[in-house]
Amino acid sequence: FLSLTLFSLNRKKMNLKSERRGIHVDQSELLCKKGCGYYGNPAWQGFCSKCWREEYHKARQKQIQEDWELAERLQREEEEAYASSQSTQGAQSLTFSKFEEKKTNEKTRKVTTVKKFFTASSRTGAKKAEIQEAKAPSPSINRQASIETDRVSKEFVEFLKTYHKPGQDIYKQCKLFLDTMNHKRDLSIEEQSECAQDFYQNVAEKLQTRWKVPPEKVEKAMDQIEKYIMTRQYKYVFCPETTDDEKKDLAVQKRIRALHWVTPQMLCVPVNEEIPEVSDMVVKAITDIIEMDSKRVPRDKLACITKCSKHIFNAIKITKNEPASADDFLPTLIYIVLKGNPPRLQSNIQYITRFCNPSRLMTGEDGYYFTNLCCAVAFIEKLDAQSLNLSQEDFDRFMTGQTSPKKQESDSWSPDVCLGVKQMYKNLDLLSQLNERQERIVNEAKKLEKDLIDWTDGVAKEVQDIVEKYPLEIKPKNQALAAIDSENVENDKLPPPLQPQVYAG
């Protein structure tokens, strides 16, 4: 009975393991859907920054053309109506008012089409009127922001001194941009973002064409320019009250809190937090993603995302003892976001998307990690029972807090079940864990054996190569010299030995 139960339990686990599907995002899904090769972004409807701006300008030009055609058509209709209504002055006024109202209504409807399509959040005139009086921050926050702004300004001036004449022009361009933005506070956040992106593009082109700055220095200059202008603009453009960014932040936080029961096994996360080094990496990754909210510059926020991602890759590498893949990274990033629940997550993502130097989001590791973070947040927002390989009933019970996966394991037994049966299944689970551990040890032993054999073969080959390169020649032994007193027939030419002579006294 025990062997049969063990066989059925192992078979069931193998079937569940084969049915479980991990969270997979193909590399092509992270790229711009226009096929330009850069990374896309959900905030840009799957386009990269460059293609998104092109599509935006095309739509805007098309809308302007349609407005002109509408105005001309209405003008012709008004002229025809005016010509055909000469009978009375009242009829003329009534007709003109009618077509004037029609013109205004249709034009207003047409003009708002592009804004509704490209704008993430809807804004009304009543809402704008309610937020005219913004809440004043505390004096301590103002002092802290002023100190940081002064420090960044001094660093920016010192940096521009290395550029000599171009540095003066760059500083003038930045001051002009800041003055312009101060007069455009009533614009929508998308329009302010458009101004910032145009400024980045114009300055980068001038650095390369007019001022002949090398590419590596252009990148450093753009980083410093972004740091300078966004430190000053941060309090005006981060999570502005004219948008629903704060509402989205609260929705995401509430969603993550409701998913507190999700385990690494449900997400197929290849991370073993029982290993001390892995646990430290997970804590560092969570710290980095939370620290993102404390930064004021988009590039610094991106740096936090990059550091978090590198800690994730290290944790996976230590656990699996091999480099991590993209299919391992995304589920682990989702788990880190669920476990950390970063503050103002959507506001930070929107802020980076709107005001970061677009070249950083389109290419490089920063752009790759940021795109994966956007995918992770989108997955969390749409997470369902099928995503976690759970039944809808269990998913609903977990979401409502009626039970949890850990509690279910201990409470799933009926009160009438024999204690011996419970102990048997615990032993089976322990045997399964020991079996996995034994397989791991056997695999490591086989690897060690192979390494020893390879090392022995390598040493033998090196010795053989040395012997072949420097062969050992054994010469014949030299013959010993014959003693001078010995009777040697071969040395007959030698005089005979002296014989003692006896003399009589």
Coordinates of C-alpha atoms in Angstrom, one line a residue:
F1 CA 0.0 0.0 0.0
L2 CA 2.8 2.4 0.9
S3 CA 4.7 1.8 -2.4
L4 CA 1.5 2.2 -4.4
T5 CA 0.6 5.4 -2.7
L6 CA 4.1 6.7 -3.2
F7 CA 3.9 5.8 -6.9
S8 CA 0.6 7.6 -7.4
L9 CA 1.8 10.7 -5.5
N10 CA 4.9 11.0 -7.6
R11 CA 2.9 10.5 -10.7
K12 CA 0.5 13.2 -9.7
K13 CA 3.4 15.6 -8.9
M14 CA 5.0 14.8 -12.3
N15 CA 1.7 15.6 -14.1
L16 CA 1.3 18.9 -12.2
K17 CA 4.8 19.8 -13.0
S18 CA 4.3 19.1 -16.7
E19 CA 1.1 21.1 -16.8
R20 CA 2.5 24.1 -15.0
R21 CA 3.5 26.8 -17.4
G22 CA 5.8 29.6 -16.5
I23 CA 5.4 33.3 -17.2
H24 CA 6.9 33.8 -20.7
V25 CA 7.3 37.0 -22.6
D26 CA 9.0 36.7 -26.0
Q27 CA 11.8 39.2 -26.8
S28 CA 9.8 40.5 -29.8
E29 CA 7.0 41.5 -27.4
L30 CA 9.3 43.9 -25.7
L31 CA 10.3 45.7 -28.9
C32 CA 8.5 48.5 -30.7
K33 CA 5.5 47.0 -32.7
K34 CA 6.6 49.1 -35.7
G35 CA 9.7 46.9 -36.0
C36 CA 12.3 49.6 -35.7
G37 CA 14.4 47.5 -33.2
Y38 CA 14.0 49.8 -30.1
Y39 CA 12.2 48.9 -26.9
G40 CA 8.5 49.7 -26.8
N41 CA 6.4 50.8 -23.9
P42 CA 2.8 50.3 -22.8
A43 CA 2.4 54.0 -22.2
W44 CA 3.2 54.6 -25.8
Q45 CA 0.8 51.9 -27.0
G46 CA 3.6 49.5 -27.8
F47 CA 5.7 52.0 -29.8
C48 CA 9.1 53.3 -28.9
S49 CA 9.6 57.0 -28.1
K50 CA 10.6 57.9 -31.6
C51 CA 7.8 56.0 -33.4
W52 CA 5.3 57.3 -30.9
R53 CA 6.2 60.9 -31.6
E54 CA 5.9 60.2 -35.3
E55 CA 2.5 58.7 -34.9
Y56 CA 1.4 61.5 -32.6
H57 CA 2.5 64.2 -35.1
K58 CA 0.9 62.4 -38.0
A59 CA -2.4 62.2 -36.1
R60 CA -2.1 65.8 -35.1
Q61 CA -1.4 67.0 -38.6
K62 CA -4.3 64.9 -39.9
Q63 CA -6.6 66.5 -37.3
I64 CA -5.5 70.0 -38.2
Q65 CA -6.2 69.2 -41.9
E66 CA -9.6 67.8 -41.0
D67 CA -10.4 71.0 -38.9
W68 CA -9.5 73.2 -41.9
E69 CA -11.7 71.2 -44.2
L70 CA -14.5 71.3 -41.6
A71 CA -14.2 75.1 -41.3
E72 CA -14.2 75.6 -45.0
R73 CA -17.3 73.3 -45.4
L74 CA -19.2 75.1 -42.7
Q75 CA -18.2 78.5 -44.2
R76 CA -19.7 77.4 -47.5
E77 CA -22.8 76.2 -45.8
E78 CA -23.2 79.5 -44.0
E79 CA -22.7 81.5 -47.2
E80 CA -25.3 79.4 -49.0
A81 CA -27.7 79.7 -46.1
Y82 CA -27.1 83.5 -45.9
A83 CA -27.7 83.9 -49.7
S84 CA -30.9 81.9 -49.6
S85 CA -32.4 83.6 -46.6
Q86 CA -32.7 87.3 -47.7
S87 CA -36.4 87.5 -46.9
T88 CA -36.2 88.7 -43.3
Q89 CA -33.5 89.9 -41.0
G90 CA -34.8 87.6 -38.2
A91 CA -34.5 84.5 -40.4
Q92 CA -31.0 85.6 -41.4
S93 CA -29.9 85.9 -37.8
L94 CA -31.6 82.6 -36.9
T95 CA -29.9 80.7 -39.7
F96 CA -26.5 82.3 -38.9
S97 CA -26.8 81.4 -35.2
K98 CA -27.8 77.8 -36.1
F99 CA -24.8 77.2 -38.4
E100 CA -22.5 79.0 -36.0
E101 CA -23.6 76.6 -33.2
K102 CA -23.2 73.6 -35.5
K103 CA -19.7 74.8 -36.5
T104 CA -18.6 75.2 -32.8
N105 CA -20.0 71.8 -31.7
E106 CA -18.4 69.9 -34.6
K107 CA -15.1 71.6 -34.3
T108 CA -14.9 71.0 -30.5
R109 CA -15.7 67.4 -31.0
K110 CA -13.1 67.0 -33.7
V111 CA -10.3 68.8 -31.8
T112 CA -10.8 66.6 -28.7
T113 CA -10.5 63.3 -30.8
V114 CA -6.7 63.2 -30.8
K115 CA -6.4 64.2 -27.1
K116 CA -8.8 61.4 -26.2
F117 CA -6.8 58.9 -28.2
F118 CA -3.3 59.9 -27.0
T119 CA -4.1 61.0 -23.5
A120 CA -4.0 58.3 -20.8
S121 CA -6.3 60.2 -18.4
S122 CA -9.4 62.3 -19.0
R123 CA -9.6 65.8 -17.7
T124 CA -12.6 68.1 -17.5
G125 CA -12.9 71.8 -16.9
A126 CA -14.6 71.3 -13.6
K127 CA -11.7 69.2 -12.3
K128 CA -9.2 71.8 -13.4
A129 CA -11.1 74.5 -11.6
E130 CA -11.0 72.4 -8.4
I131 CA -7.2 72.0 -8.4
Q132 CA -6.2 75.5 -9.1
E133 CA -5.2 75.9 -5.4
A134 CA -2.6 73.3 -4.9
K135 CA -1.6 72.2 -1.4
A136 CA 1.5 74.0 -0.2
P137 CA 4.3 71.6 0.9
S138 CA 5.7 71.9 4.4
P139 CA 8.6 74.3 5.0
S140 CA 11.0 71.5 5.7
I141 CA 10.3 69.9 2.4
N142 CA 10.8 73.2 0.6
R143 CA 14.1 73.7 2.4
Q144 CA 15.3 70.2 1.4
A145 CA 14.3 70.7 -2.2
S146 CA 16.0 74.1 -2.3
I147 CA 19.2 72.7 -0.9
E148 CA 19.2 69.9 -3.5
T149 CA 18.4 72.3 -6.3
D150 CA 21.3 74.5 -5.4
R151 CA 23.6 71.6 -5.2
V152 CA 22.6 70.3 -8.6
S153 CA 22.8 73.8 -10.1
K154 CA 26.4 74.1 -8.9
E155 CA 27.4 70.7 -10.2
F156 CA 25.8 71.5 -13.5
V157 CA 27.8 74.8 -13.8
E158 CA 31.0 73.1 -12.9
F159 CA 30.3 70.4 -15.5
L160 CA 29.6 72.9 -18.3
K161 CA 33.0 74.6 -17.6
T162 CA 34.7 71.6 -19.3
Y163 CA 32.8 72.3 -22.5
H164 CA 33.9 75.9 -22.7
K165 CA 31.9 77.8 -25.4
P166 CA 29.3 75.1 -26.0
G167 CA 28.8 74.9 -22.2
Q168 CA 27.6 78.6 -22.2
D169 CA 25.2 77.9 -25.0
I170 CA 23.9 74.8 -23.3
Y171 CA 23.3 76.8 -20.1
K172 CA 21.4 79.5 -22.0
Q173 CA 19.2 76.9 -23.7
C174 CA 18.4 75.2 -20.3
K175 CA 17.5 78.5 -18.7
L176 CA 15.3 79.4 -21.7
F177 CA 13.5 76.0 -21.5
L178 CA 12.9 76.4 -17.7
D179 CA 11.4 79.9 -18.2
T180 CA 9.2 78.6 -21.0
M181 CA 8.0 75.7 -18.8
N182 CA 7.2 78.2 -16.0
H183 CA 4.8 80.0 -18.3
K184 CA 3.2 76.7 -19.5
R185 CA 2.0 75.4 -16.1
D186 CA -1.6 75.4 -17.4
L187 CA -0.8 72.9 -20.2
S188 CA -1.6 69.2 -19.8
I189 CA 1.1 66.9 -18.6
E190 CA 1.3 65.3 -22.1
E191 CA 1.9 68.7 -23.7
Q192 CA 4.6 69.5 -21.1
S193 CA 6.2 66.0 -21.8
E194 CA 6.1 66.9 -25.5
C195 CA 8.0 70.1 -24.8
A196 CA 10.6 68.3 -22.8
Q197 CA 11.1 65.6 -25.4
D198 CA 11.5 68.3 -28.1
F199 CA 14.1 70.0 -26.0
Y200 CA 16.1 66.8 -25.5
Q201 CA 16.1 66.2 -29.2
N202 CA 17.1 69.7 -30.2
V203 CA 19.9 70.0 -27.7
A204 CA 21.3 66.6 -28.7
E205 CA 21.3 67.6 -32.4
K206 CA 23.0 70.9 -31.6
L207 CA 25.7 69.1 -29.6
Q208 CA 26.5 66.7 -32.5
T209 CA 26.1 69.1 -35.5
R210 CA 26.7 72.7 -34.4
W211 CA 29.1 72.2 -31.5
K212 CA 30.8 69.0 -32.8
V213 CA 30.8 67.2 -29.4
P214 CA 31.9 63.6 -29.5
P215 CA 29.2 61.0 -29.0
E216 CA 30.4 59.8 -25.5
K217 CA 30.5 63.4 -24.3
V218 CA 27.0 64.0 -25.8
E219 CA 25.6 61.2 -23.6
K220 CA 27.2 62.6 -20.5
A221 CA 26.0 66.1 -21.3
M222 CA 22.4 64.9 -21.8
D223 CA 22.5 63.1 -18.5
Q224 CA 23.6 66.3 -16.7
I225 CA 21.0 68.4 -18.6
E226 CA 18.2 66.0 -17.6
K227 CA 19.4 66.1 -14.0
Y228 CA 19.4 69.9 -13.9
I229 CA 16.1 70.6 -15.5
M230 CA 14.1 67.7 -13.9
T231 CA 15.4 68.5 -10.4
R232 CA 13.8 71.9 -10.9
Q233 CA 10.7 70.7 -12.6
Y234 CA 10.1 67.6 -10.3
K235 CA 7.5 69.1 -8.0
Y236 CA 5.4 70.4 -10.9
V237 CA 5.4 67.4 -13.2
F238 CA 5.6 64.4 -10.9
C239 CA 2.2 63.0 -10.2
P240 CA 0.4 66.2 -11.0
E241 CA -3.1 66.6 -9.8
T242 CA -4.4 67.2 -13.3
T243 CA -4.0 63.4 -13.9
D244 CA -5.3 60.2 -12.4
D245 CA -1.8 59.0 -11.6
E246 CA -2.5 59.0 -7.8
K247 CA -5.7 57.0 -8.4
K248 CA -3.8 54.4 -10.4
D249 CA -1.2 54.2 -7.6
L250 CA -3.8 53.4 -5.0
A251 CA -5.4 50.8 -7.3
V252 CA -2.1 49.1 -7.9
Q253 CA -1.2 49.1 -4.1
K254 CA -4.7 47.7 -3.3
R255 CA -4.2 45.0 -5.9
I256 CA -0.8 44.0 -4.6
R257 CA -2.1 43.8 -1.0
A258 CA -4.9 41.5 -2.2
L259 CA -2.3 39.3 -3.8
H260 CA -0.1 38.9 -0.7
W261 CA -0.8 35.1 -0.7
V262 CA 0.9 34.5 -4.0
T263 CA 3.9 32.2 -3.4
P264 CA 7.1 31.8 -5.5
Q265 CA 6.0 28.3 -6.5
M266 CA 2.8 29.7 -8.1
L267 CA 4.9 32.1 -10.3
C268 CA 7.5 29.4 -11.0
V269 CA 10.2 31.7 -9.5
P270 CA 13.6 29.9 -9.6
V271 CA 14.8 31.5 -6.3
N272 CA 15.5 29.6 -3.1
E273 CA 15.3 32.1 -0.2
E274 CA 16.5 29.5 2.3
I275 CA 20.0 30.1 0.9
P276 CA 21.4 33.1 2.9
E277 CA 23.1 34.7 -0.1
V278 CA 19.9 34.5 -2.2
S279 CA 17.8 35.9 0.7
D280 CA 20.2 38.9 0.9
M281 CA 19.9 39.5 -2.9
V282 CA 16.1 39.4 -2.6
V283 CA 16.2 42.0 0.2
K284 CA 18.5 44.2 -1.8
A285 CA 16.3 44.0 -4.9
I286 CA 13.2 45.0 -2.8
T287 CA 15.2 47.9 -1.3
D288 CA 16.2 49.2 -4.7
I289 CA 12.7 49.1 -6.2
I290 CA 11.3 50.9 -3.1
E291 CA 14.2 53.5 -3.2
M292 CA 13.1 54.4 -6.7
D293 CA 10.4 56.7 -5.3
S294 CA 13.0 58.8 -3.3
K295 CA 14.8 59.9 -6.5
R296 CA 14.0 63.1 -8.4
V297 CA 15.7 62.5 -11.7
P298 CA 14.4 60.0 -14.2
R299 CA 17.8 58.6 -14.8
D300 CA 18.3 57.9 -11.1
K301 CA 15.0 56.1 -10.9
L302 CA 16.1 54.0 -13.9
A303 CA 19.3 53.2 -12.1
C304 CA 17.3 51.8 -9.1
I305 CA 15.4 49.5 -11.5
T306 CA 18.6 48.4 -13.1
K307 CA 20.2 47.6 -9.7
C308 CA 17.1 45.7 -8.6
S309 CA 17.2 43.6 -11.8
K310 CA 20.9 42.8 -11.4
H311 CA 20.3 41.6 -7.8
I312 CA 17.5 39.4 -9.2
F313 CA 19.9 37.9 -11.8
N314 CA 22.4 37.2 -9.1
A315 CA 19.8 35.5 -6.9
I316 CA 18.7 33.2 -9.8
K317 CA 22.3 32.4 -10.7
I318 CA 23.2 31.4 -7.1
T319 CA 20.0 29.2 -6.8
K320 CA 20.4 27.4 -10.2
N321 CA 24.2 27.5 -10.3
E322 CA 24.0 28.8 -13.8
P323 CA 23.2 32.1 -15.6
A324 CA 19.6 33.2 -15.5
S325 CA 17.4 33.5 -18.6
A326 CA 14.8 36.0 -19.6
D327 CA 12.0 33.4 -18.7
D328 CA 13.5 33.2 -15.2
F329 CA 13.9 37.0 -14.8
L330 CA 10.3 38.2 -15.4
P331 CA 8.5 35.9 -12.9
T332 CA 11.1 36.8 -10.3
L333 CA 10.6 40.5 -11.0
I334 CA 6.9 40.1 -10.6
Y335 CA 7.5 38.3 -7.2
I336 CA 9.8 41.2 -6.1
V337 CA 7.1 43.8 -6.9
L338 CA 4.5 41.8 -5.1
K339 CA 6.7 41.4 -2.1
G340 CA 7.9 45.0 -2.0
N341 CA 4.8 46.8 -3.1
P342 CA 6.7 49.9 -4.1
P343 CA 5.1 53.3 -3.3
R344 CA 3.6 55.4 -6.1
L345 CA 4.6 52.7 -8.7
Q346 CA 2.5 54.0 -11.5
S347 CA 3.4 57.6 -10.9
N348 CA 7.1 56.7 -11.1
I349 CA 6.6 54.7 -14.3
Q350 CA 4.6 57.6 -15.9
Y351 CA 7.2 60.1 -14.8
I352 CA 10.1 58.2 -16.4
T353 CA 8.1 57.6 -19.5
R354 CA 7.2 61.3 -19.9
F355 CA 10.4 63.1 -18.9
C356 CA 13.3 60.7 -19.3
N357 CA 15.9 61.1 -22.1
P358 CA 14.2 58.9 -24.7
S359 CA 17.5 57.3 -25.8
R360 CA 17.8 55.6 -22.4
L361 CA 14.3 54.0 -22.7
M362 CA 14.8 52.9 -26.3
T363 CA 18.1 51.0 -26.0
G364 CA 20.5 49.5 -23.5
E365 CA 20.0 47.6 -20.3
D366 CA 18.1 50.5 -18.6
G367 CA 15.5 50.3 -21.4
Y368 CA 15.3 46.5 -21.2
Y369 CA 14.8 46.4 -17.5
F370 CA 12.2 49.3 -17.6
T371 CA 10.2 47.6 -20.3
N372 CA 10.2 44.4 -18.2
L373 CA 9.0 46.3 -15.1
C374 CA 6.1 47.7 -17.2
C375 CA 5.2 44.2 -18.3
A376 CA 5.4 43.0 -14.7
V377 CA 2.9 45.7 -13.5
A378 CA 0.6 44.9 -16.4
F379 CA 0.7 41.2 -15.5
I380 CA -0.1 42.0 -11.8
E381 CA -3.1 44.2 -12.9
K382 CA -4.5 41.3 -15.1
L383 CA -3.5 38.4 -12.9
D384 CA -6.1 35.7 -12.7
A385 CA -6.6 32.0 -11.7
Q386 CA -5.3 30.8 -15.1
S387 CA -2.1 32.8 -14.7
L388 CA -1.3 31.0 -11.5
N389 CA -2.5 27.5 -12.6
L390 CA -5.3 27.6 -9.9
S391 CA -9.0 26.8 -10.1
Q392 CA -11.3 29.8 -10.1
E393 CA -12.8 28.6 -6.8
D394 CA -9.4 28.6 -5.0
F395 CA -8.4 31.9 -6.5
D396 CA -11.6 33.6 -5.3
R397 CA -11.1 32.1 -1.8
F398 CA -7.5 33.4 -1.7
M399 CA -8.5 36.8 -2.9
T400 CA -11.3 37.2 -0.4
G401 CA -9.0 36.1 2.5
Q402 CA -11.1 33.0 3.4
T403 CA -8.0 30.9 3.3
S404 CA -4.4 31.0 2.2
P405 CA -2.2 28.4 0.4
K406 CA 0.0 27.8 3.6
K407 CA -3.1 27.5 5.8
Q408 CA -4.8 25.3 3.4
E409 CA -2.0 22.7 3.5
S410 CA -2.5 22.2 7.3
D411 CA -6.3 22.6 7.4
S412 CA -7.2 20.6 4.3
W413 CA -7.4 17.4 6.4
S414 CA -10.7 16.2 7.7
P415 CA -11.0 15.9 11.5
D416 CA -11.8 12.2 11.1
V417 CA -8.6 11.4 9.2
C418 CA -6.4 8.9 11.2
L419 CA -3.2 10.4 12.6
G420 CA -1.2 7.6 11.0
V421 CA -2.4 8.6 7.5
K422 CA -1.4 12.2 8.2
Q423 CA 2.0 11.1 9.3
M424 CA 2.3 8.8 6.3
Y425 CA 1.7 11.7 3.9
K426 CA 4.2 13.9 5.8
N427 CA 6.7 11.1 5.5
L428 CA 6.0 10.8 1.8
D429 CA 6.6 14.5 1.4
L430 CA 9.8 14.2 3.3
L431 CA 10.9 11.3 1.2
S432 CA 10.1 13.3 -1.9
Q433 CA 12.3 16.1 -0.7
L434 CA 15.1 13.7 0.3
N435 CA 14.8 12.1 -3.2
E436 CA 15.2 15.5 -4.9
R437 CA 18.2 16.2 -2.6
Q438 CA 19.7 12.8 -3.4
E439 CA 19.3 13.4 -7.1
R440 CA 21.0 16.8 -6.8
I441 CA 23.9 15.3 -4.8
V442 CA 24.3 12.4 -7.3
N443 CA 24.3 14.9 -10.2
E444 CA 27.0 17.0 -8.4
A445 CA 29.0 13.8 -7.7
K446 CA 28.8 12.8 -11.3
K447 CA 29.9 16.3 -12.3
L448 CA 32.9 16.0 -9.9
E449 CA 33.8 12.6 -11.2
K450 CA 33.8 13.9 -14.8
D451 CA 35.9 16.9 -13.7
L452 CA 38.4 14.6 -12.1
I453 CA 38.6 12.4 -15.2
D454 CA 39.0 15.4 -17.4
W455 CA 41.7 16.8 -15.1
T456 CA 43.6 13.4 -15.2
D457 CA 43.3 13.1 -18.9
G458 CA 44.5 16.7 -19.3
V459 CA 47.6 16.1 -17.1
A460 CA 48.4 12.9 -19.0
K461 CA 48.2 14.7 -22.3
E462 CA 50.4 17.5 -21.1
V463 CA 53.0 15.0 -19.9
Q464 CA 52.8 13.1 -23.2
D465 CA 53.2 16.4 -25.2
I466 CA 56.3 17.3 -23.1
V467 CA 57.8 13.8 -23.6
E468 CA 57.2 14.0 -27.4
K469 CA 58.7 17.5 -27.5
Y470 CA 61.8 16.6 -25.4
P471 CA 62.5 12.9 -26.0
L472 CA 64.8 11.0 -23.6
E473 CA 68.0 9.5 -25.2
I474 CA 69.8 6.8 -23.2
K475 CA 73.4 6.4 -24.3
P476 CA 75.4 3.0 -23.9
K477 CA 77.5 2.6 -20.7
N478 CA 81.3 3.3 -21.2
Q479 CA 83.7 0.3 -20.7
A480 CA 85.7 0.4 -17.5
L481 CA 89.5 0.9 -17.8
A482 CA 91.6 -2.2 -17.1
A483 CA 93.8 -2.3 -14.0
I484 CA 97.5 -1.8 -14.7
D485 CA 98.4 -5.0 -12.7
S486 CA 95.8 -7.3 -14.3
E487 CA 96.8 -9.8 -16.9
N488 CA 95.1 -8.5 -20.0
V489 CA 95.8 -10.2 -23.2
E490 CA 94.3 -7.3 -25.2
N491 CA 96.9 -5.0 -23.7
D492 CA 99.9 -7.0 -24.7
K493 CA 101.8 -4.0 -25.9
L494 CA 102.2 -2.8 -22.3
P495 CA 105.5 -3.7 -20.6
P496 CA 105.3 -6.6 -18.1
P497 CA 104.9 -5.8 -14.5
L498 CA 108.0 -5.3 -12.4
Q499 CA 109.1 -8.3 -10.4
P500 CA 110.9 -7.9 -7.1
Q501 CA 114.6 -8.7 -7.1
V502 CA 116.6 -10.3 -4.3
Y503 CA 120.2 -9.3 -3.9
A504 CA 122.8 -11.2 -1.8
G505 CA 124.3 -9.2 0.9

